[in-house]
PDB file of C-alpha atoms in Angstrom:
ATOM      1  CA  MET A   1      14.674   1.818 -18.118  1.00  0.00           C
ATOM      2  CA  GLU A   2      15.045   2.757 -21.691  1.00  0.00           C
ATOM      3  CA  THR A   3      16.606   6.165 -22.907  1.00  0.00           C
ATOM      4  CA  LYS A   4      13.465   7.525 -24.343  1.00  0.00           C
ATOM      5  CA  GLN A   5      11.576   6.774 -21.077  1.00  0.00           C
ATOM      6  CA  VAL A   6      14.136   8.703 -18.944  1.00  0.00           C
ATOM      7  CA  LYS A   7      13.906  11.515 -21.393  1.00  0.00           C
ATOM      8  CA  PHE A   8      10.014  11.516 -21.183  1.00  0.00           C
ATOM      9  CA  LEU A   9      10.166  11.636 -17.453  1.00  0.00           C
ATOM     10  CA  LEU A  10      12.650  14.472 -17.292  1.00  0.00           C
ATOM     11  CA  LYS A  11      10.606  16.489 -19.912  1.00  0.00           C
ATOM     12  CA  LEU A  12       7.602  16.089 -17.386  1.00  0.00           C
ATOM     13  CA  LEU A  13       9.569  17.294 -14.509  1.00  0.00           C
ATOM     14  CA  GLY A  14       9.806  20.719 -16.170  1.00  0.00           C
ATOM     15  CA  CYS A  15       5.990  21.112 -16.227  1.00  0.00           C
ATOM     16  CA  ALA A  16       3.873  22.758 -13.614  1.00  0.00           C
ATOM     17  CA  ASN A  17       2.858  20.011 -11.019  1.00  0.00           C
ATOM     18  CA  TYR A  18       4.593  17.586 -13.195  1.00  0.00           C
ATOM     19  CA  ARG A  19       1.359  17.460 -15.509  1.00  0.00           C
ATOM     20  CA  THR A  20       0.912  18.673 -19.012  1.00  0.00           C
ATOM     21  CA  GLY A  21      -0.997  17.941 -22.254  1.00  0.00           C
ATOM     22  CA  LEU A  22       0.364  14.866 -24.140  1.00  0.00           C
ATOM     23  CA  SER A  23       0.075  16.885 -27.329  1.00  0.00           C
ATOM     24  CA  SER A  24       2.385  19.585 -25.834  1.00  0.00           C
ATOM     25  CA  SER A  25       5.387  20.724 -27.967  1.00  0.00           C
ATOM     26  CA  ILE A  26       8.008  19.341 -25.250  1.00  0.00           C
ATOM     27  CA  PHE A  27       7.234  15.947 -26.610  1.00  0.00           C
ATOM     28  CA  ASP A  28       7.717  16.624 -30.325  1.00  0.00           C
ATOM     29  CA  GLY A  29      11.116  14.979 -30.216  1.00  0.00           C
ATOM     30  CA  PHE A  30       9.437  11.686 -29.606  1.00  0.00           C
ATOM     31  CA  LYS A  31       7.367  12.031 -32.653  1.00  0.00           C
ATOM     32  CA  SER A  32       4.940   8.768 -33.020  1.00  0.00           C
ATOM     33  CA  GLU A  33       6.603   6.981 -30.039  1.00  0.00           C
ATOM     34  CA  LYS A  34       5.234   9.327 -27.370  1.00  0.00           C
ATOM     35  CA  ASN A  35       1.893   7.373 -26.968  1.00  0.00           C
ATOM     36  CA  LYS A  36       3.593   4.060 -26.434  1.00  0.00           C
ATOM     37  CA  ILE A  37       6.272   5.589 -24.035  1.00  0.00           C
ATOM     38  CA  CYS A  38       3.421   7.044 -21.980  1.00  0.00           C
ATOM     39  CA  ARG A  39       1.475   3.605 -21.945  1.00  0.00           C
ATOM     40  CA  ASP A  40       4.596   1.895 -21.079  1.00  0.00           C
ATOM     41  CA  LEU A  41       5.633   4.247 -18.243  1.00  0.00           C
ATOM     42  CA  GLY A  42       1.808   4.019 -17.077  1.00  0.00           C
ATOM     43  CA  GLU A  43       2.271   0.098 -16.618  1.00  0.00           C
ATOM     44  CA  LEU A  44       5.257   0.804 -14.522  1.00  0.00           C
ATOM     45  CA  GLU A  45       3.007   3.227 -12.511  1.00  0.00           C
ATOM     46  CA  TYR A  46       5.452   6.082 -12.959  1.00  0.00           C
ATOM     47  CA  VAL A  47       2.851   8.154 -14.878  1.00  0.00           C
ATOM     48  CA  ASP A  48      -0.781   8.215 -15.401  1.00  0.00           C
ATOM     49  CA  TYR A  49      -2.822   9.750 -18.243  1.00  0.00           C
ATOM     50  CA  SER A  50      -6.299  10.818 -19.292  1.00  0.00           C
ATOM     51  CA  ARG A  51      -8.412   7.705 -20.361  1.00  0.00           C
ATOM     52  CA  GLU A  52     -11.812   7.398 -22.317  1.00  0.00           C
ATOM     53  CA  VAL A  53     -14.067   4.553 -23.147  1.00  0.00           C
ATOM     54  CA  ALA A  54     -12.927   3.419 -26.503  1.00  0.00           C
ATOM     55  CA  THR A  55     -15.785   0.670 -27.164  1.00  0.00           C
ATOM     56  CA  VAL A  56     -18.624  -0.867 -25.438  1.00  0.00           C
ATOM     57  CA  LYS A  57     -20.614  -4.076 -25.669  1.00  0.00           C
ATOM     58  CA  ILE A  58     -23.823  -5.003 -24.000  1.00  0.00           C
ATOM     59  CA  LEU A  59     -23.494  -7.809 -21.440  1.00  0.00           C
ATOM     60  CA  PRO A  60     -26.112 -10.720 -20.744  1.00  0.00           C
ATOM     61  CA  ALA A  61     -27.266  -8.767 -17.573  1.00  0.00           C
ATOM     62  CA  GLY A  62     -27.857  -5.527 -19.741  1.00  0.00           C
ATOM     63  CA  GLN A  63     -29.972  -7.612 -22.249  1.00  0.00           C
ATOM     64  CA  ALA A  64     -31.916  -9.358 -19.340  1.00  0.00           C
ATOM     65  CA  LEU A  65     -32.696  -5.806 -18.048  1.00  0.00           C
ATOM     66  CA  LEU A  66     -34.117  -4.603 -21.197  1.00  0.00           C
ATOM     67  CA  LYS A  67     -36.530  -7.394 -21.047  1.00  0.00           C
ATOM     68  CA  LEU A  68     -38.044  -6.186 -17.881  1.00  0.00           C
ATOM     69  CA  ASP A  69     -41.268  -4.254 -17.539  1.00  0.00           C
ATOM     70  CA  SER A  70     -40.428  -0.554 -18.010  1.00  0.00           C
ATOM     71  CA  THR A  71     -41.980   0.091 -14.493  1.00  0.00           C
ATOM     72  CA  GLN A  72     -39.462  -2.142 -12.892  1.00  0.00           C
ATOM     73  CA  LEU A  73     -36.286  -0.853 -14.455  1.00  0.00           C
ATOM     74  CA  PRO A  74     -33.651   0.239 -11.871  1.00  0.00           C
ATOM     75  CA  ILE A  75     -32.283   2.893 -14.369  1.00  0.00           C
ATOM     76  CA  ASP A  76     -33.232   6.296 -15.420  1.00  0.00           C
ATOM     77  CA  ASN A  77     -34.629   7.124 -18.917  1.00  0.00           C
ATOM     78  CA  LYS A  78     -31.144   8.386 -20.342  1.00  0.00           C
ATOM     79  CA  GLU A  79     -29.361   5.343 -19.096  1.00  0.00           C
ATOM     80  CA  LEU A  80     -32.198   3.240 -20.633  1.00  0.00           C
ATOM     81  CA  LYS A  81     -31.947   4.897 -24.102  1.00  0.00           C
ATOM     82  CA  LEU A  82     -28.099   4.518 -24.171  1.00  0.00           C
ATOM     83  CA  LEU A  83     -28.535   0.731 -23.331  1.00  0.00           C
ATOM     84  CA  GLU A  84     -31.093   0.333 -25.839  1.00  0.00           C
ATOM     85  CA  LYS A  85     -28.794   1.792 -28.588  1.00  0.00           C
ATOM     86  CA  ILE A  86     -25.706  -0.384 -27.515  1.00  0.00           C
ATOM     87  CA  SER A  87     -27.955  -3.552 -27.698  1.00  0.00           C
ATOM     88  CA  LYS A  88     -28.670  -3.047 -31.195  1.00  0.00           C
ATOM     89  CA  SER A  89     -25.023  -3.368 -32.147  1.00  0.00           C
ATOM     90  CA  SER A  90     -23.959  -6.968 -32.923  1.00  0.00           C
ATOM     91  CA  GLY A  91     -20.461  -6.409 -31.241  1.00  0.00           C
ATOM     92  CA  LYS A  92     -18.461  -3.614 -29.722  1.00  0.00           C
ATOM     93  CA  ILE A  93     -19.337  -0.007 -30.636  1.00  0.00           C
ATOM     94  CA  ALA A  94     -17.405   3.170 -30.068  1.00  0.00           C
ATOM     95  CA  PRO A  95     -19.199   5.781 -28.128  1.00  0.00           C
ATOM     96  CA  SER A  96     -19.185   8.181 -30.931  1.00  0.00           C
ATOM     97  CA  GLU A  97     -21.292   5.937 -32.822  1.00  0.00           C
ATOM     98  CA  ILE A  98     -24.099   5.784 -30.157  1.00  0.00           C
ATOM     99  CA  LYS A  99     -26.432   8.721 -31.116  1.00  0.00           C
ATOM    100  CA  VAL A 100     -28.902   9.785 -28.335  1.00  0.00           C
ATOM    101  CA  SER A 101     -30.695  12.945 -28.928  1.00  0.00           C
ATOM    102  CA  ALA A 102     -29.959  15.904 -26.274  1.00  0.00           C
ATOM    103  CA  LEU A 103     -27.132  13.760 -24.761  1.00  0.00           C
ATOM    104  CA  LYS A 104     -23.796  15.615 -24.764  1.00  0.00           C
ATOM    105  CA  SER A 105     -20.617  13.659 -24.942  1.00  0.00           C
ATOM    106  CA  ASP A 106     -19.479  14.306 -21.614  1.00  0.00           C
ATOM    107  CA  GLU A 107     -22.721  13.189 -20.075  1.00  0.00           C
ATOM    108  CA  ARG A 108     -22.776  10.080 -22.245  1.00  0.00           C
ATOM    109  CA  ASP A 109     -19.271   8.946 -21.161  1.00  0.00           C
ATOM    110  CA  ILE A 110     -20.402   9.373 -17.490  1.00  0.00           C
ATOM    111  CA  ILE A 111     -23.325   7.138 -18.044  1.00  0.00           C
ATOM    112  CA  LEU A 112     -21.261   4.522 -20.025  1.00  0.00           C
ATOM    113  CA  LYS A 113     -19.034   4.492 -16.902  1.00  0.00           C
ATOM    114  CA  THR A 114     -22.135   3.984 -14.587  1.00  0.00           C
ATOM    115  CA  LEU A 115     -23.556   1.138 -16.736  1.00  0.00           C
ATOM    116  CA  SER A 116     -20.163  -0.557 -16.835  1.00  0.00           C
ATOM    117  CA  GLU A 117     -19.776  -0.406 -13.067  1.00  0.00           C
ATOM    118  CA  ARG A 118     -23.309  -1.952 -12.766  1.00  0.00           C
ATOM    119  CA  GLY A 119     -22.155  -4.873 -14.952  1.00  0.00           C
ATOM    120  CA  LEU A 120     -24.683  -4.128 -17.717  1.00  0.00           C
ATOM    121  CA  ILE A 121     -21.991  -3.434 -20.468  1.00  0.00           C
ATOM    122  CA  SER A 122     -18.262  -3.966 -20.820  1.00  0.00           C
ATOM    123  CA  ALA A 123     -16.244  -1.153 -21.508  1.00  0.00           C
ATOM    124  CA  GLU A 124     -12.827  -0.959 -23.133  1.00  0.00           C
ATOM    125  CA  ILE A 125     -10.659   1.774 -21.759  1.00  0.00           C
ATOM    126  CA  LYS A 126      -7.915   3.482 -23.680  1.00  0.00           C
ATOM    127  CA  MET A 127      -5.840   6.634 -23.835  1.00  0.00           C
ATOM    128  CA  LYS A 128      -7.851   9.516 -24.578  1.00  0.00           C
ATOM    129  CA  ARG A 129      -7.482  10.380 -28.162  1.00  0.00           C
ATOM    130  CA  LEU A 130      -8.195  14.214 -27.851  1.00  0.00           C
ATOM    131  CA  LYS A 131      -6.855  16.735 -25.264  1.00  0.00           C
ATOM    132  CA  ALA A 132      -5.225  13.900 -23.271  1.00  0.00           C
ATOM    133  CA  GLU A 133      -2.949  14.905 -20.284  1.00  0.00           C
ATOM    134  CA  VAL A 134      -0.056  13.077 -18.718  1.00  0.00           C
ATOM    135  CA  TRP A 135       1.297  13.490 -15.082  1.00  0.00           C
ATOM    136  CA  LEU A 136       3.881  12.091 -12.915  1.00  0.00           C
ATOM    137  CA  THR A 137       2.340   9.765 -10.071  1.00  0.00           C
ATOM    138  CA  GLU A 138       3.418   9.471  -6.456  1.00  0.00           C
ATOM    139  CA  ARG A 139       5.243   6.328  -7.439  1.00  0.00           C
ATOM    140  CA  GLY A 140       7.167   7.987 -10.142  1.00  0.00           C
ATOM    141  CA  ILE A 141       8.124  10.733  -7.680  1.00  0.00           C
ATOM    142  CA  GLU A 142       9.305   7.970  -5.360  1.00  0.00           C
ATOM    143  CA  PHE A 143      11.300   6.247  -8.191  1.00  0.00           C
ATOM    144  CA  LEU A 144      12.957   9.372  -9.508  1.00  0.00           C
ATOM    145  CA  ARG A 145      13.723  10.627  -5.938  1.00  0.00           C
ATOM    146  CA  ASP A 146      14.874   7.528  -4.175  1.00  0.00           C
ATOM    147  CA  GLU A 147      15.577   4.722  -6.729  1.00  0.00           C
ATOM    148  CA  TYR A 148      16.689   5.818 -10.128  1.00  0.00           C
ATOM    149  CA  ILE A 149      20.447   5.273 -10.803  1.00  0.00           C
ATOM    150  CA  PRO A 150      22.008   6.281 -14.171  1.00  0.00           C
ATOM    151  CA  HIS A 151      23.939   3.415 -15.785  1.00  0.00           C
ATOM    152  CA  LYS A 152      26.839   3.719 -18.072  1.00  0.00           C
ATOM    153  CA  GLY A 153      26.379   2.527 -21.407  1.00  0.00           C
ATOM    154  CA  ASN A 154      22.450   2.891 -21.657  1.00  0.00           C
ATOM    155  CA  ASN A 155      22.045   6.278 -20.207  1.00  0.00           C
ATOM    156  CA  PRO A 156      20.942   9.118 -22.461  1.00  0.00           C
ATOM    157  CA  VAL A 157      22.953  12.233 -23.221  1.00  0.00           C
ATOM    158  CA  ILE A 158      21.061  14.648 -21.083  1.00  0.00           C
ATOM    159  CA  SER A 159      20.819  18.214 -22.080  1.00  0.00           C
ATOM    160  CA  LEU A 160      21.349  21.021 -19.554  1.00  0.00           C
ATOM    161  CA  ASP A 161      17.726  21.795 -19.715  1.00  0.00           C
ATOM    162  CA  LEU A 162      16.703  18.235 -18.634  1.00  0.00           C
ATOM    163  CA  LEU A 163      19.456  18.270 -15.949  1.00  0.00           C
ATOM    164  CA  GLY A 164      18.071  21.512 -14.592  1.00  0.00           C
ATOM    165  CA  ASN A 165      14.653  19.842 -14.392  1.00  0.00           C
ATOM    166  CA  TYR A 166      15.851  16.816 -12.382  1.00  0.00           C
ATOM    167  CA  VAL A 167      18.011  19.021 -10.156  1.00  0.00           C
ATOM    168  CA  GLN A 168      15.116  21.435  -9.341  1.00  0.00           C
ATOM    169  CA  PHE A 169      12.945  18.225  -8.862  1.00  0.00           C
ATOM    170  CA  LEU A 170      15.280  16.767  -6.093  1.00  0.00           C
ATOM    171  CA  ARG A 171      15.436  20.187  -4.429  1.00  0.00           C
ATOM    172  CA  ASN A 172      11.790  20.106  -4.105  1.00  0.00           C
ATOM    173  CA  ASN A 173      11.333  16.579  -3.073  1.00  0.00           C
ATOM    174  CA  LEU A 174      14.385  15.326  -1.282  1.00  0.00           C
ATOM    175  CA  ARG A 175      13.670  13.958   2.053  1.00  0.00           C
ATOM    176  CA  VAL A 176      15.482  16.055   4.799  1.00  0.00           C
ATOM    177  CA  LYS A 177      16.085  13.965   7.971  1.00  0.00           C
ATOM    178  CA  SER A 178      17.596  16.279  10.354  1.00  0.00           C
ATOM    179  CA  GLU A 179      16.349  16.018  13.810  1.00  0.00           C
ATOM    180  CA  GLN A 180      15.333  19.800  13.617  1.00  0.00           C
ATOM    181  CA  VAL A 181      13.177  19.264  10.698  1.00  0.00           C
ATOM    182  CA  SER A 182      11.770  16.205  12.190  1.00  0.00           C
ATOM    183  CA  THR A 183      10.735  17.832  15.331  1.00  0.00           C
ATOM    184  CA  LEU A 184       9.085  20.771  13.407  1.00  0.00           C
ATOM    185  CA  VAL A 185       7.037  18.410  11.186  1.00  0.00           C
ATOM    186  CA  SER A 186       5.737  16.434  14.587  1.00  0.00           C
ATOM    187  CA  ASP A 187       4.797  19.675  15.701  1.00  0.00           C
ATOM    188  CA  ASN A 188       2.828  20.903  12.684  1.00  0.00           C
ATOM    189  CA  ILE A 189       0.977  17.598  12.266  1.00  0.00           C
ATOM    190  CA  GLU A 190      -0.828  18.003  15.443  1.00  0.00           C
ATOM    191  CA  SER A 191      -1.485  21.754  14.668  1.00  0.00           C
ATOM    192  CA  TYR A 192      -2.667  20.913  11.139  1.00  0.00           C
ATOM    193  CA  SER A 193      -4.929  18.042  12.488  1.00  0.00           C
ATOM    194  CA  ASP A 194      -6.617  20.422  14.979  1.00  0.00           C
ATOM    195  CA  ILE A 195      -7.240  23.143  12.137  1.00  0.00           C
ATOM    196  CA  ASN A 196      -8.434  20.352   9.638  1.00  0.00           C
ATOM    197  CA  SER A 197     -10.786  18.780  12.224  1.00  0.00           C
ATOM    198  CA  ASN A 198     -12.434  22.050  12.800  1.00  0.00           C
ATOM    199  CA  ILE A 199     -13.753  22.124   9.426  1.00  0.00           C
ATOM    200  CA  SER A 200     -16.738  19.661   9.133  1.00  0.00           C
ATOM    201  CA  ASP A 201     -18.413  18.438   6.026  1.00  0.00           C
ATOM    202  CA  GLU A 202     -21.665  20.320   7.151  1.00  0.00           C
ATOM    203  CA  GLU A 203     -19.638  23.509   7.307  1.00  0.00           C
ATOM    204  CA  ILE A 204     -18.251  22.940   3.967  1.00  0.00           C
ATOM    205  CA  LEU A 205     -21.777  22.606   2.608  1.00  0.00           C
ATOM    206  CA  GLU A 206     -23.058  25.634   4.470  1.00  0.00           C
ATOM    207  CA  THR A 207     -19.949  27.538   2.972  1.00  0.00           C
ATOM    208  CA  ILE A 208     -21.122  26.240  -0.520  1.00  0.00           C
ATOM    209  CA  LYS A 209     -24.599  27.638  -0.052  1.00  0.00           C
ATOM    210  CA  LYS A 210     -23.352  30.950   1.139  1.00  0.00           C
ATOM    211  CA  LEU A 211     -21.021  31.521  -1.655  1.00  0.00           C
ATOM    212  CA  ASP A 212     -23.736  30.647  -4.216  1.00  0.00           C
ATOM    213  CA  ARG A 213     -26.139  33.226  -2.678  1.00  0.00           C
ATOM    214  CA  GLU A 214     -23.294  35.939  -2.522  1.00  0.00           C
ATOM    215  CA  LEU A 215     -22.165  35.272  -5.943  1.00  0.00           C
ATOM    216  CA  GLY A 216     -25.410  34.668  -7.680  1.00  0.00           C
ATOM    217  CA  THR A 217     -24.274  31.590  -9.267  1.00  0.00           C
ATOM    218  CA  GLU A 218     -27.831  29.974  -9.307  1.00  0.00           C
ATOM    219  CA  ASN A 219     -26.761  26.454  -7.722  1.00  0.00           C
ATOM    220  CA  TYR A 220     -23.982  26.199 -10.196  1.00  0.00           C
ATOM    221  CA  LEU A 221     -21.091  27.025  -8.031  1.00  0.00           C
ATOM    222  CA  PRO A 222     -17.668  26.845  -9.748  1.00  0.00           C
ATOM    223  CA  ILE A 223     -15.460  24.877  -7.483  1.00  0.00           C
ATOM    224  CA  PHE A 224     -12.609  27.562  -7.758  1.00  0.00           C
ATOM    225  CA  HIS A 225     -14.644  29.816  -5.581  1.00  0.00           C
ATOM    226  CA  LEU A 226     -14.565  27.281  -2.858  1.00  0.00           C
ATOM    227  CA  ARG A 227     -10.981  26.580  -3.184  1.00  0.00           C
ATOM    228  CA  GLN A 228     -10.224  30.406  -2.593  1.00  0.00           C
ATOM    229  CA  LYS A 229     -12.451  30.328   0.447  1.00  0.00           C
ATOM    230  CA  LEU A 230     -11.158  27.085   2.249  1.00  0.00           C
ATOM    231  CA  GLN A 231      -7.509  26.487   0.832  1.00  0.00           C
ATOM    232  CA  PRO A 232      -5.997  27.131   3.237  1.00  0.00           C
ATOM    233  CA  PRO A 233      -6.243  25.819   5.823  1.00  0.00           C
ATOM    234  CA  LEU A 234      -7.636  22.800   3.916  1.00  0.00           C
ATOM    235  CA  LEU A 235      -5.284  21.188   1.308  1.00  0.00           C
ATOM    236  CA  ARG A 236      -6.711  20.483  -2.101  1.00  0.00           C
ATOM    237  CA  ASP A 237      -7.033  16.788  -1.703  1.00  0.00           C
ATOM    238  CA  ASP A 238      -8.514  17.206   1.663  1.00  0.00           C
ATOM    239  CA  LEU A 239     -11.434  19.371  -0.050  1.00  0.00           C
ATOM    240  CA  ASP A 240     -11.759  16.967  -2.790  1.00  0.00           C
ATOM    241  CA  GLN A 241     -12.436  14.088  -0.405  1.00  0.00           C
ATOM    242  CA  ALA A 242     -14.946  16.214   1.754  1.00  0.00           C
ATOM    243  CA  LEU A 243     -16.869  17.003  -1.589  1.00  0.00           C
ATOM    244  CA  TYR A 244     -16.848  13.259  -2.631  1.00  0.00           C
ATOM    245  CA  ARG A 245     -18.356  12.385   0.967  1.00  0.00           C
ATOM    246  CA  LEU A 246     -20.942  15.064   0.505  1.00  0.00           C
ATOM    247  CA  GLN A 247     -21.740  13.740  -3.027  1.00  0.00           C
ATOM    248  CA  LYS A 248     -21.952  10.266  -1.552  1.00  0.00           C
ATOM    249  CA  SER A 249     -24.592  11.271   1.007  1.00  0.00           C
ATOM    250  CA  ASP A 250     -26.703  12.825  -1.821  1.00  0.00           C
ATOM    251  CA  LYS A 251     -26.187  16.368  -0.515  1.00  0.00           C
ATOM    252  CA  ILE A 252     -24.438  17.758  -3.584  1.00  0.00           C
ATOM    253  CA  ASP A 253     -23.694  16.734  -7.078  1.00  0.00           C
ATOM    254  CA  PHE A 254     -21.281  17.777  -9.760  1.00  0.00           C
ATOM    255  CA  SER A 255     -21.578  18.980 -13.337  1.00  0.00           C
ATOM    256  CA  THR A 256     -18.702  19.291 -16.010  1.00  0.00           C
ATOM    257  CA  LEU A 257     -17.878  22.367 -17.733  1.00  0.00           C
ATOM    258  CA  GLN A 258     -19.343  22.523 -21.407  1.00  0.00           C
ATOM    259  CA  GLU A 259     -18.019  26.064 -22.589  1.00  0.00           C
ATOM    260  CA  SER A 260     -14.647  27.040 -21.224  1.00  0.00           C
ATOM    261  CA  SER A 261     -14.083  30.341 -22.872  1.00  0.00           C
ATOM    262  CA  ALA A 262     -15.668  32.251 -19.767  1.00  0.00           C
ATOM    263  CA  TYR A 263     -13.036  31.116 -17.420  1.00  0.00           C
ATOM    264  CA  THR A 264      -9.142  31.343 -17.054  1.00  0.00           C
ATOM    265  CA  PRO A 265      -6.877  28.230 -17.390  1.00  0.00           C
ATOM    266  CA  GLU A 266      -6.086  28.375 -13.533  1.00  0.00           C
ATOM    267  CA  GLN A 267      -9.822  28.595 -12.930  1.00  0.00           C
ATOM    268  CA  ILE A 268     -10.470  25.544 -15.030  1.00  0.00           C
ATOM    269  CA  ASP A 269      -7.544  23.623 -13.344  1.00  0.00           C
ATOM    270  CA  ALA A 270      -9.268  24.144  -9.898  1.00  0.00           C
ATOM    271  CA  GLY A 271     -11.843  21.501 -11.083  1.00  0.00           C
ATOM    272  CA  ILE A 272     -11.532  17.947 -10.106  1.00  0.00           C
ATOM    273  CA  PRO A 273      -9.955  15.800 -12.977  1.00  0.00           C
ATOM    274  CA  GLN A 274     -11.692  12.725 -14.006  1.00  0.00           C
ATOM    275  CA  ASN A 275      -9.874   9.797 -15.961  1.00  0.00           C
ATOM    276  CA  ILE A 276     -13.267   9.557 -17.974  1.00  0.00           C
ATOM    277  CA  GLY A 277     -15.161  12.597 -19.130  1.00  0.00           C
ATOM    278  CA  GLY A 278     -14.473  16.290 -18.287  1.00  0.00           C
ATOM    279  CA  GLN A 279     -13.361  17.819 -15.206  1.00  0.00           C
ATOM    280  CA  LEU A 280     -15.950  18.296 -12.352  1.00  0.00           C
ATOM    281  CA  PHE A 281     -16.320  22.021 -12.318  1.00  0.00           C
ATOM    282  CA  PHE A 282     -19.534  23.089 -10.890  1.00  0.00           C
ATOM    283  CA  ILE A 283     -21.053  22.098  -7.507  1.00  0.00           C
ATOM    284  CA  ILE A 284     -24.975  21.659  -7.310  1.00  0.00           C
ATOM    285  CA  VAL A 285     -26.741  21.534  -3.811  1.00  0.00           C
ATOM    286  CA  ASN A 286     -29.472  18.749  -3.783  1.00  0.00           C
TER     287      ASN A 286
END
């Protein structure tokens, strides 16, 4: 691993949850190289970062769909308008050049992702240009904890700050293999499973409805209210997966946050991050 890549990872270890904005001042020392370093580490699967649709192009399946009778189209009106705009371009087109009235950029990006998944357009995905975030992946944690060995001759001169980040990281993530801890973990797994299994998806749905009534959020419940209610006993990922299941069964839907000034950074961070588009912030009961 190159010196600059090691330093990049060690900088990231000093951030909350090993996640920060790519424009953060901690990366100032990398100057114009930070985006390339980030992408290279992303290819190694040590980090991941916010992505967006850079360009799109209509595919033959999309062209064929536009020739169908309007009453037979399997897409809604907004998707149709966006597809028609893309079809008028002779080649690739940037999302910012696709103008559809009353369609905000976050909603446009979500629709582009949907059209791409349906095979109607091809979408080129690149690093997000504005407000991109970078975070350490599980693979990155495993590498730094279990595999990384500094080599004489190509190792960077590490500052005390970076060394401190790494020491704290190891303290938080080092695998403890004593028999006492192993027994404790085994006991806790069963206990946690019992607690977790007692909270069904339907109970989570009823909690959403109850919170919406109590808080008067008019069927736009910010996710942070639900986290405050259910975490613990649920872990963050457990709750996210339950919400995705409820969405898949068409019992709820999500909406992104358009105006952030009314909420604290912690409340905004409680949303569900997406690689494309803004964070899922509001829960809507169907």
